[in-house]
XYZ file of C-alpha atoms in Angstrom:
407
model
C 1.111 17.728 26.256
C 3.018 20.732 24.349
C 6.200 19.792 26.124
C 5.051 16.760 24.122
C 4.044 18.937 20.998
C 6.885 20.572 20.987
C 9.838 17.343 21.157
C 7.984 15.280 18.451
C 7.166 18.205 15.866
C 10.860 18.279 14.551
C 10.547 14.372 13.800
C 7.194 14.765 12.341
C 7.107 18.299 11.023
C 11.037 18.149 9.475
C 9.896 15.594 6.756
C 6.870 17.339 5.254
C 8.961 20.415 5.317
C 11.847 18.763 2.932
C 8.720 17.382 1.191
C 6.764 20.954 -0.023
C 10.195 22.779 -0.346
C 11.016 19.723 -2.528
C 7.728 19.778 -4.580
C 8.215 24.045 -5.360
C 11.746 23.328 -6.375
C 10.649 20.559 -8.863
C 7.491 22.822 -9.469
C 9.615 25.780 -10.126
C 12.315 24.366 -12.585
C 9.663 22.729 -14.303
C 8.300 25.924 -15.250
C 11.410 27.434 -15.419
C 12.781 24.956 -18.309
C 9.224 24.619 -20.178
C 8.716 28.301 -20.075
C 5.945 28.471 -18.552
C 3.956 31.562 -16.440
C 5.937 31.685 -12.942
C 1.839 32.770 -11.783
C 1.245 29.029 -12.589
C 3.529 28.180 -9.621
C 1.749 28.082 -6.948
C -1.354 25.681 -8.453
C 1.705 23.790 -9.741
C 2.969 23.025 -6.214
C -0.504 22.265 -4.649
C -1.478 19.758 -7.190
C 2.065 17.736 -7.642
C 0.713 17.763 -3.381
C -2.318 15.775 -4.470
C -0.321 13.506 -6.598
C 2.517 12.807 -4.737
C -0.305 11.360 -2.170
C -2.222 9.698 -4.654
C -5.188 12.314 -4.546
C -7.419 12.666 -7.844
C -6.593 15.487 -10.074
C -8.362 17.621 -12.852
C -6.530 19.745 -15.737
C -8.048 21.117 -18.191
C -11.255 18.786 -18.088
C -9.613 15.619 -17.606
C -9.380 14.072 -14.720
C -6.625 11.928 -14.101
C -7.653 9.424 -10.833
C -5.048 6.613 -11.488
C -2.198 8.188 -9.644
C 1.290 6.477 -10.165
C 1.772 5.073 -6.424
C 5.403 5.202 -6.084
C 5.164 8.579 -4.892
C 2.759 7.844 -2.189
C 5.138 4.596 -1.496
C 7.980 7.265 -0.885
C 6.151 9.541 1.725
C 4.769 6.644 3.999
C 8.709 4.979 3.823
C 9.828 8.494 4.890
C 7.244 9.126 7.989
C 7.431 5.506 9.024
C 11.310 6.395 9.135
C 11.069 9.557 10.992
C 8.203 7.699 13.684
C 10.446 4.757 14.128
C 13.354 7.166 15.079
C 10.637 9.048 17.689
C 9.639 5.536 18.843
C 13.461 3.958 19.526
C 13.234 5.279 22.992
C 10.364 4.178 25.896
C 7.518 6.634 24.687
C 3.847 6.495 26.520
C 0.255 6.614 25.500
C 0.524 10.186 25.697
C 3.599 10.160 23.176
C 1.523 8.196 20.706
C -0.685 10.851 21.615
C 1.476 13.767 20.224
C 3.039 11.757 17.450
C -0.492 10.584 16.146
C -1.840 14.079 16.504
C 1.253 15.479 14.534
C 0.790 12.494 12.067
C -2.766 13.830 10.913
C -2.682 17.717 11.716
C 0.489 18.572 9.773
C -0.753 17.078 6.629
C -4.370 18.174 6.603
C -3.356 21.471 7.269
C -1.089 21.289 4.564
C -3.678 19.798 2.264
C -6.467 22.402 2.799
C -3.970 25.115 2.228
C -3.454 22.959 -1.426
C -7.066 22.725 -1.668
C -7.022 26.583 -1.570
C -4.585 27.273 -3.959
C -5.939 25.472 -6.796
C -9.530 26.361 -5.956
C -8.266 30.245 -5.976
C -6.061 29.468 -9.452
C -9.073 28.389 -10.911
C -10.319 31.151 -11.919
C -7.423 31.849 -13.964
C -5.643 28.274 -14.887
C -7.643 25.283 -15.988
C -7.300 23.423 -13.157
C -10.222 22.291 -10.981
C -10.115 21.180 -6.893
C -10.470 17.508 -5.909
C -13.308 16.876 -3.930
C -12.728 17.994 -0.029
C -12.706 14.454 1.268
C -10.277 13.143 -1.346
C -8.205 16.377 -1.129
C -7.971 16.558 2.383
C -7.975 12.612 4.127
C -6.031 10.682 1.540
C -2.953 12.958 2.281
C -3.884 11.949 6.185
C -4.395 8.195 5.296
C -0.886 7.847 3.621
C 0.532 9.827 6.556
C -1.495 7.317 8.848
C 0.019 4.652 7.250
C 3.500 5.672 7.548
C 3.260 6.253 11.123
C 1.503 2.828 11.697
C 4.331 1.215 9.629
C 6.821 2.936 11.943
C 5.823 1.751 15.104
C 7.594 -1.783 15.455
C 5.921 -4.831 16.640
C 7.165 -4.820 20.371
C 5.086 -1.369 20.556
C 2.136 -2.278 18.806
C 1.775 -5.402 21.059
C 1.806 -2.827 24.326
C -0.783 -0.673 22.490
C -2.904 -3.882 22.303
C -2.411 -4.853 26.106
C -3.719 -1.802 26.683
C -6.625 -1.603 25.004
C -7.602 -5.140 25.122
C -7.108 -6.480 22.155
C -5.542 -9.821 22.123
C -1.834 -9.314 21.182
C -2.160 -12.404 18.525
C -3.610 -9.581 16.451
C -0.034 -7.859 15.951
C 1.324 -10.993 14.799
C -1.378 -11.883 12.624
C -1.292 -8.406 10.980
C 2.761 -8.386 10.692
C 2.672 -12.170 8.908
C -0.388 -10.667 6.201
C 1.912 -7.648 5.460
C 4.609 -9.439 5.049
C 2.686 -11.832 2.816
C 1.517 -8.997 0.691
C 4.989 -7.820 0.217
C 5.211 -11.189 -1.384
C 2.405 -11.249 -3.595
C 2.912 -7.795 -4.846
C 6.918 -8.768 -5.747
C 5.718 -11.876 -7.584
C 2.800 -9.617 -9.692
C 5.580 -7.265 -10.549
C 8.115 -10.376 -11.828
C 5.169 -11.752 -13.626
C 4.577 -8.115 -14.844
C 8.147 -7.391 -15.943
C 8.303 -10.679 -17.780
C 5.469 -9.420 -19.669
C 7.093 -6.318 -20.444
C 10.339 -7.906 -21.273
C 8.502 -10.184 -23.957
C 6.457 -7.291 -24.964
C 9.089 -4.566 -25.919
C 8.141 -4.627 -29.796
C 4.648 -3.526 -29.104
C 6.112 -0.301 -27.635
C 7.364 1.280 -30.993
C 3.948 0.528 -32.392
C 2.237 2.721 -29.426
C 4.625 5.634 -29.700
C 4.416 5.122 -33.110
C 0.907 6.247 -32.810
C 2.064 9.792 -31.645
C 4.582 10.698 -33.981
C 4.605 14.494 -32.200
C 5.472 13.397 -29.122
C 9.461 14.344 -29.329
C 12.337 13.535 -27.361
C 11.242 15.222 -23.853
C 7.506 13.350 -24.421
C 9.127 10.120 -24.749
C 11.476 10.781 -21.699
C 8.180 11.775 -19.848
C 6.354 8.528 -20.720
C 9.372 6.513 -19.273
C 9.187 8.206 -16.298
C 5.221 7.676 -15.817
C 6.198 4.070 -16.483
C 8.602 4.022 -13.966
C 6.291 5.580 -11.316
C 3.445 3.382 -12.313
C 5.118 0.270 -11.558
C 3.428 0.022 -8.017
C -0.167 0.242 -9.824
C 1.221 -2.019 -12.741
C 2.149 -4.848 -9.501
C -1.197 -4.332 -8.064
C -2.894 -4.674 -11.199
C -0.848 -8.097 -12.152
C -1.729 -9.391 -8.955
C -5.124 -9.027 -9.187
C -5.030 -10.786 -12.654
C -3.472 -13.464 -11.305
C -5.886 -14.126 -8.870
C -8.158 -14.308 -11.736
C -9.905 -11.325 -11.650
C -9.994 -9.015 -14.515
C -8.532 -5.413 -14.928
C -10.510 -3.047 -16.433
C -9.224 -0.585 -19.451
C -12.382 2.020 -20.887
C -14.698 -0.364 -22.563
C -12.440 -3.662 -22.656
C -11.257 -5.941 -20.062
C -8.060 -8.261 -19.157
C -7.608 -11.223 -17.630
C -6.495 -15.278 -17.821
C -9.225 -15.930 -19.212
C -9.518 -13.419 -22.382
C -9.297 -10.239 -23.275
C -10.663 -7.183 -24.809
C -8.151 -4.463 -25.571
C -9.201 -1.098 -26.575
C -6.575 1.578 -28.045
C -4.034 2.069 -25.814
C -2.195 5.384 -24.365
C 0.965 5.549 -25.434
C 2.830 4.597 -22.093
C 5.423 1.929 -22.176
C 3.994 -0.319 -19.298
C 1.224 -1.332 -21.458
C 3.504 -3.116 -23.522
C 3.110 -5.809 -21.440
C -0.851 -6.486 -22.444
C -0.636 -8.953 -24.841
C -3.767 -8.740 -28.131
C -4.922 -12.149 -27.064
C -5.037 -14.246 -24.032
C -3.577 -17.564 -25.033
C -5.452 -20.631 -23.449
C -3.069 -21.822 -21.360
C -2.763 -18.493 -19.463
C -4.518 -19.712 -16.450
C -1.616 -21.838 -15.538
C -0.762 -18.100 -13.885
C -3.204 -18.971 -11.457
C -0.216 -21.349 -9.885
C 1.700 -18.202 -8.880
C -0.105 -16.958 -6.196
C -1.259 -19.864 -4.977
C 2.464 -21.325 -4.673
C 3.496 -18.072 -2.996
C 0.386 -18.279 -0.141
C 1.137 -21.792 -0.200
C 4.434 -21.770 0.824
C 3.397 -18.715 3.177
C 1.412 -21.243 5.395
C 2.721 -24.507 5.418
C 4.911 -24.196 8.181
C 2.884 -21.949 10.344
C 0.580 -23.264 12.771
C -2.878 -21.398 12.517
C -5.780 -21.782 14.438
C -9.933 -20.671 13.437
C -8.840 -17.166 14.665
C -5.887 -16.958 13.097
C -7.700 -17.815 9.404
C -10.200 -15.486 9.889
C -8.421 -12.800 10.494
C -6.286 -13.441 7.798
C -9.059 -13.240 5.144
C -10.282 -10.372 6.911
C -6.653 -8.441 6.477
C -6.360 -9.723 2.710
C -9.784 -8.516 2.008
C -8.711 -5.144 3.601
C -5.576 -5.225 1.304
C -7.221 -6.193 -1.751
C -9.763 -2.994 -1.706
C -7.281 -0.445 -0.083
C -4.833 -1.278 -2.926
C -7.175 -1.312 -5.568
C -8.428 1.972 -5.068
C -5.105 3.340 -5.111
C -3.959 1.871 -7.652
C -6.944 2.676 -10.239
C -9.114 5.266 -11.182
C -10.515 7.100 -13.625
C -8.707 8.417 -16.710
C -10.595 10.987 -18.927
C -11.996 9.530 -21.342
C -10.750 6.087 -20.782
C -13.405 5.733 -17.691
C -11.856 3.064 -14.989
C -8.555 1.480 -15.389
C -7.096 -1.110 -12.966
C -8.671 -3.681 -11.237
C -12.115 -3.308 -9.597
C -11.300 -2.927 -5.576
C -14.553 -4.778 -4.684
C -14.227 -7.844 -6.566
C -10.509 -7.845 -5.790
C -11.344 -7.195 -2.192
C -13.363 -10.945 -2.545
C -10.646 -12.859 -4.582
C -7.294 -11.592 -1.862
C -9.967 -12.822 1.314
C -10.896 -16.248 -1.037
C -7.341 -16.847 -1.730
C -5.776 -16.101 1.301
C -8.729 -17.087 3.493
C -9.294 -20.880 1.445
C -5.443 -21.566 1.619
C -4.988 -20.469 5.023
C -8.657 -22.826 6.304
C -7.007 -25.772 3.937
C -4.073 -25.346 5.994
C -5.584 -25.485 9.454
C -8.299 -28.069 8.572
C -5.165 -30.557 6.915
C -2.855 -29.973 10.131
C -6.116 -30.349 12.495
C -6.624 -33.510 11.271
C -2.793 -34.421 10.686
C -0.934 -33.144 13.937
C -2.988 -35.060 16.909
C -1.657 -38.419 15.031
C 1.671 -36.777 14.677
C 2.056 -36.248 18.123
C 0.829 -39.516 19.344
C 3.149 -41.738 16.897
C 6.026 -39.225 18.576
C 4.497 -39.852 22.238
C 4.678 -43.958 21.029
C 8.082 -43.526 19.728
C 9.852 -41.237 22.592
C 7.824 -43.425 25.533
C 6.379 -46.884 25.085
C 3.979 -46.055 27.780
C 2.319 -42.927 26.427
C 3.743 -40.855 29.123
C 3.720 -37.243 27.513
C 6.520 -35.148 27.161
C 6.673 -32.597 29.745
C 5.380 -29.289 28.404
C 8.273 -26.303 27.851
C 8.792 -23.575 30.483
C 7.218 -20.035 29.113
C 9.839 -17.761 27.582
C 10.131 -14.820 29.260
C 8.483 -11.556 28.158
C 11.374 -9.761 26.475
C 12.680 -6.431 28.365
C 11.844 -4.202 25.354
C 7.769 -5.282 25.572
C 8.013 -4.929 29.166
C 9.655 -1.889 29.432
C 6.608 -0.577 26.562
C 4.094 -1.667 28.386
C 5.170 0.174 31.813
C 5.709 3.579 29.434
C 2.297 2.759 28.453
C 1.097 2.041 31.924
C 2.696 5.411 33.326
C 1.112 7.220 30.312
C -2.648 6.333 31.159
C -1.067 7.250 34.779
C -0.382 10.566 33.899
C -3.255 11.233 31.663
C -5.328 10.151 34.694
C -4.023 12.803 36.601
């Protein structure tokens, strides 16, 4: 196992290396340009750790628990790339092993050494710890994700041989990724049409801060810019017809309730009043899941696990994507009820589908039995494809790691 250790750590270790030495060097000419105390550094690199992985921060009193995601999006596109380029090759159970133990170790060490330095600056710098669970297993979780992300399909299928869990279940998953890629690219063209039609109302919120200055604006644009991952989220759950939640007022098709605004360009795009025809929205989504399922054949399985995956994306995403703001309280869409609208809209679509083709397909296939043979005789039924050599060949690595770990 450390011959193990010791192959995978440059492909796992390499990456959060360029990632802290990248965070002090932004840290450090941040400080460097703002004049700022250099003592301030090293609480300035541990919490840009925290929200690069979408952990909870507090300065100065205010905690600030809507993280901009695109950071977090970076870091899991960077370890899935790093495991996919340990995982070309025939690897074992006992590889997954290593690279899985790498995968969490390396970042919650990393994170309780962050932990420490802001706890110990605190006594000096107005900054306050996250709590230990948030500050140390979110990190873990995004690195989790990139590693599961990294691993193709061909591997994940021999993981599931062999620990008996029907392969169907890598397909499934793969298809409701995919179809959240989907959703989430349509809430962010809904989103930027918004914007686009919105672009007066942003002079009237920086209008509101008339001290903010050249660098604040430039700031704000760049928040907007890494916010656009929450802002998707957030349109997507609004066009599934659930509201988002902003301090004391609300948005959604139906209405709205807007309270005073911070002055960040992306919420331009919230209109003053809902117009009644804005649940036509409602179309979007469904055309996208729609069009996701009519060609696929599904079976009672296949639907269920389907609105069990969408339910698991709907509440992952929206607790990453909100939080609380200071004084604001909550804003972004409420993870439990969007957690029930992605497994109602996913999960109804995807039944509707299997219940219409249930009923549709057996008469299908008998007016093409009529049509091909007068006498019913049924087609003969197609040879199974071979297993392809890449599954194979993962399956025996996997076979000859539970070998070895036997012995």
């Amino acid at each position: 196992m450390k011959g193990r250790l010791r192959h995978y750590l440059p492909f796992i270790g390499v990456p959060n290396v360029v990632l802290v030495l990248g965070i002090a060097v932004l840290c450090l000419g941040t400080i460097l340009l703002s004049g700022g105390r250099p003592a301030a550094l090293p609480a300035a690199i541990a919490e840009t750790w925290f929200v690069v992985h979408g952990v909870p921060v507090t300065v100065d009193g205010v905690t600030l628990g809507a993280i901009p995601l695109l950071p977090a999006v970076g870091v899991v596109a960077l370890i899935a790339w790093r495991v996919r380029a340990a995982t070309k090759d025939r690897v074992s159970i006992l590889d997954l092993y290593a690279i899985a133990g790498l995968v969490i170790l390396i970042p919650f060490t990393l994170s309780a050494i962050a932990w420490l330095m802001v706890a110990d600056a605190s006594a000096v710098f107005p900054v306050t710890p996250p709590a230990v669970y948030k500050g140390l297993f979110i990190p873990v979780f995004i690195h989790l994700m990139g590693m599961a992300c990294g691993m193709n399909a061909k591997l994940w299928a021999a993981l599931c041989r062999r620990v008996g869990v029907p392969v169907e279940f890598v397909g499934i998953t793969g298809a409701m990724i995919n179809l959240a890629l989907r959703l989430l690219a349509a809430g962010a063209v809904v989103f930027l049409v918004l914007l686009a039609f919105g672009v007066p109302r942003i002079g009237e919120l920086l209008d509101a801060y008339p001290t903010l200055g050249f660098s604040g604006v430039a700031g704000l644009i760049l928040a907007s810019v890494l916010y656009l991952p929450n802002a998707a989220v957030g349109m997507l759950a609004v066009l599934f017809g659930t509201p988002i939640s902003i301090a004391e007022g609300s948005v959604s098709l139906f209405g709205a309730v807007v309270p005073p605004l911070p002055p960040i360009p992306l919420f331009a795009a919230i209109p003053g009043h809902v117009a009644v025809w804005a649940p036509v929205f409602l179309v979007v989504p469904a055309a996208v899941i729609i069009h996701f399922f009519i060609r696929r054949r599904l079976g009672g399985f296949d639907v269920v696990l389907f609105a069990a995956w969408a339910a698991v994306f709907g509440l992952v995403s929206g607790l990453l994507a909100g939080g609380n703001v200071g004084a604001y309280g909550w804003i972004g869409p409420s993870p439990w009820i969007f957690m029930l609208a992605a497994a109602a809209w996913v999960g109804g679509i995807a039944g509707a589908t299997w219940l219409i083709a249930s009923f549709t397909r057996p008469r299908v296939e008998e007016e093409e039995m009529i049509e091909g043979d007068p006498q019913g005789t049924p087609a003969p039924k197609p040879e199974p494809k071979a297993e392809p050599e890449e599954t194979a060949e993962s399956s025996e690595s996997a076979e000859a790691g539970l070998q070895e770990d036997k012995g």
